[in-house]
PDB file of C-alpha atoms in Angstrom:
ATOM      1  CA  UNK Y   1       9.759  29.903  18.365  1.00 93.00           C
ATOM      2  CA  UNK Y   2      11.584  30.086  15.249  1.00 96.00           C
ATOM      3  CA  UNK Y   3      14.627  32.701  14.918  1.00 98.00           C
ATOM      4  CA  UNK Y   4      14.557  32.962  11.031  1.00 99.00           C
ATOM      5  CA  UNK Y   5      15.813  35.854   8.953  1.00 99.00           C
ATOM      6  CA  UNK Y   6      13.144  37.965   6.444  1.00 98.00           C
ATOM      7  CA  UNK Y   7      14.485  39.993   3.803  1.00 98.00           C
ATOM      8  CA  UNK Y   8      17.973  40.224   5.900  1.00 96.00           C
ATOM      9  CA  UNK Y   9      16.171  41.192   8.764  1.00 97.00           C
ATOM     10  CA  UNK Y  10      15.923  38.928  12.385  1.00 98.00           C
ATOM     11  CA  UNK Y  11      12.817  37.834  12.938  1.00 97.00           C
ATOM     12  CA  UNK Y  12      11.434  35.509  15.652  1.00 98.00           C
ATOM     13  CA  UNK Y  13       8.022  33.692  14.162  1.00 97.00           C
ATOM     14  CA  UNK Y  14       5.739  30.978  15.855  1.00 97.00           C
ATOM     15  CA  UNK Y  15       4.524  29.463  12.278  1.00 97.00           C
ATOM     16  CA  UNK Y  16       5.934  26.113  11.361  1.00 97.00           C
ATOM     17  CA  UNK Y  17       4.882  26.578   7.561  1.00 98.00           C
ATOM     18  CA  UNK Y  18       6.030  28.813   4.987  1.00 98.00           C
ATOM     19  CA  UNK Y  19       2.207  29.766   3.786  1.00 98.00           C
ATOM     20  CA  UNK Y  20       1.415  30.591   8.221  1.00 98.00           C
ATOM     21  CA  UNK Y  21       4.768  32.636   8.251  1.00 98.00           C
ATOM     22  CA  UNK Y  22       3.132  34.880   5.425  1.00 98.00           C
ATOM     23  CA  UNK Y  23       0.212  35.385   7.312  1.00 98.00           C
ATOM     24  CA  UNK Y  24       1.584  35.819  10.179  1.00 97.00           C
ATOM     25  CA  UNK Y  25       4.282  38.800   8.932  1.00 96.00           C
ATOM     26  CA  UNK Y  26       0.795  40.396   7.613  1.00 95.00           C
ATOM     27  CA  UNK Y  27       1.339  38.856   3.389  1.00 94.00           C
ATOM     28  CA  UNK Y  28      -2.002  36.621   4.011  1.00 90.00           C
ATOM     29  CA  UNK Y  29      -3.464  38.911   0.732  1.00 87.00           C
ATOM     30  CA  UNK Y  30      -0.682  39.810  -1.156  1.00 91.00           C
ATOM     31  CA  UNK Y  31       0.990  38.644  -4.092  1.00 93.00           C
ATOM     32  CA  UNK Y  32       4.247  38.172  -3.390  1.00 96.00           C
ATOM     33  CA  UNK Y  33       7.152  35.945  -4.427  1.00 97.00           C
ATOM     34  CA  UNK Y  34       9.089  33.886  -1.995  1.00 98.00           C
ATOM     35  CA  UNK Y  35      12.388  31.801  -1.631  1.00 98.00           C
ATOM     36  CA  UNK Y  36      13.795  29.589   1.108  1.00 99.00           C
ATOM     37  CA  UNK Y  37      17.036  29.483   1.538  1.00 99.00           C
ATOM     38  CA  UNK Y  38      17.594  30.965  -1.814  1.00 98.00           C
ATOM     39  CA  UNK Y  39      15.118  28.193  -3.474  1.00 98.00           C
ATOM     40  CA  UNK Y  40      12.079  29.805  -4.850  1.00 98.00           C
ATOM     41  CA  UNK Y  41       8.885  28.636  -3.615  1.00 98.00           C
ATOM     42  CA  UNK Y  42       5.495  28.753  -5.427  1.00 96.00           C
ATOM     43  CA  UNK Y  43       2.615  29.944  -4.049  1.00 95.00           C
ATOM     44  CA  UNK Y  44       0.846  26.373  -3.946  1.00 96.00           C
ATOM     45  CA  UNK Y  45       3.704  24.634  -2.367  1.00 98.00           C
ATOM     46  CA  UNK Y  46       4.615  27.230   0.583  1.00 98.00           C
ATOM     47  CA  UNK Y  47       1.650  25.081   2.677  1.00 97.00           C
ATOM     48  CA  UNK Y  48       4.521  22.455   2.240  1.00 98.00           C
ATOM     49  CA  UNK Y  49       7.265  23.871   3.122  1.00 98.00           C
ATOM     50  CA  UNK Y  50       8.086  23.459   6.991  1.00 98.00           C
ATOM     51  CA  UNK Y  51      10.201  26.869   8.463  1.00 98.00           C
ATOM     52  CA  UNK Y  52      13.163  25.808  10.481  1.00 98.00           C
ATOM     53  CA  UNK Y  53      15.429  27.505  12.788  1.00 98.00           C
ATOM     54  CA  UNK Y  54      18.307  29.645  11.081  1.00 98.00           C
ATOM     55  CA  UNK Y  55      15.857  29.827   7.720  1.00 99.00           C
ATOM     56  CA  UNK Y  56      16.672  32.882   5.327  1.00 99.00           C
ATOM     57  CA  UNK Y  57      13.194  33.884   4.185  1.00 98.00           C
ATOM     58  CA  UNK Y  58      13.020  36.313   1.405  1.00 98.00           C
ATOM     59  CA  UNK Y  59       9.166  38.131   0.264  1.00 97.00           C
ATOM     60  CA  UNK Y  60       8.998  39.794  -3.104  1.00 95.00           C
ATOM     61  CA  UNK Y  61       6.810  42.288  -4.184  1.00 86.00           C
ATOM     62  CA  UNK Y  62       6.001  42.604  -7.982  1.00 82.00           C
ATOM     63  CA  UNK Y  63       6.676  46.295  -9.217  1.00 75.00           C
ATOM     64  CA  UNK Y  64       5.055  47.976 -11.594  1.00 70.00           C
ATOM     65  CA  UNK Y  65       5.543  51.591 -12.606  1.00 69.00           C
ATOM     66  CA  UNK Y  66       7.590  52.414 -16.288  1.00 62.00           C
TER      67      UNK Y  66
END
């Protein structure tokens, strides 16, 4: 077990890949935007990035609206 930190919050998580970590906080359909450690990630590359302990994780959401 990981203890990471998602979008400021504490969050224990089992995945070992940044793409499994999605799916396993319930993202596995969305479109979202993500950074590691304040590097952004792109959605084909989060299969290669491995989640370590201490990790800041942050999920974005696109917004729409006007």
């Amino acid at each position: 077990m990981k203890h990471i930190q998602v979008n400021s919050e504490k969050v224990t998580a089992k995945s070992e890949r940044l793409s499994d970590l999605l799916i396993e906080l319930g993202y596995a359909d969305a479109v979202v935007a993500t950074a590691v450690n304040g590097d952004f990630v792109t959605q084909g590359n989060r299969a290669n990035i491995q989640i370590n302990d201490g990790d800041r994780i942050e999920v974005l959401a696109p917004m729409q609206g006007g």
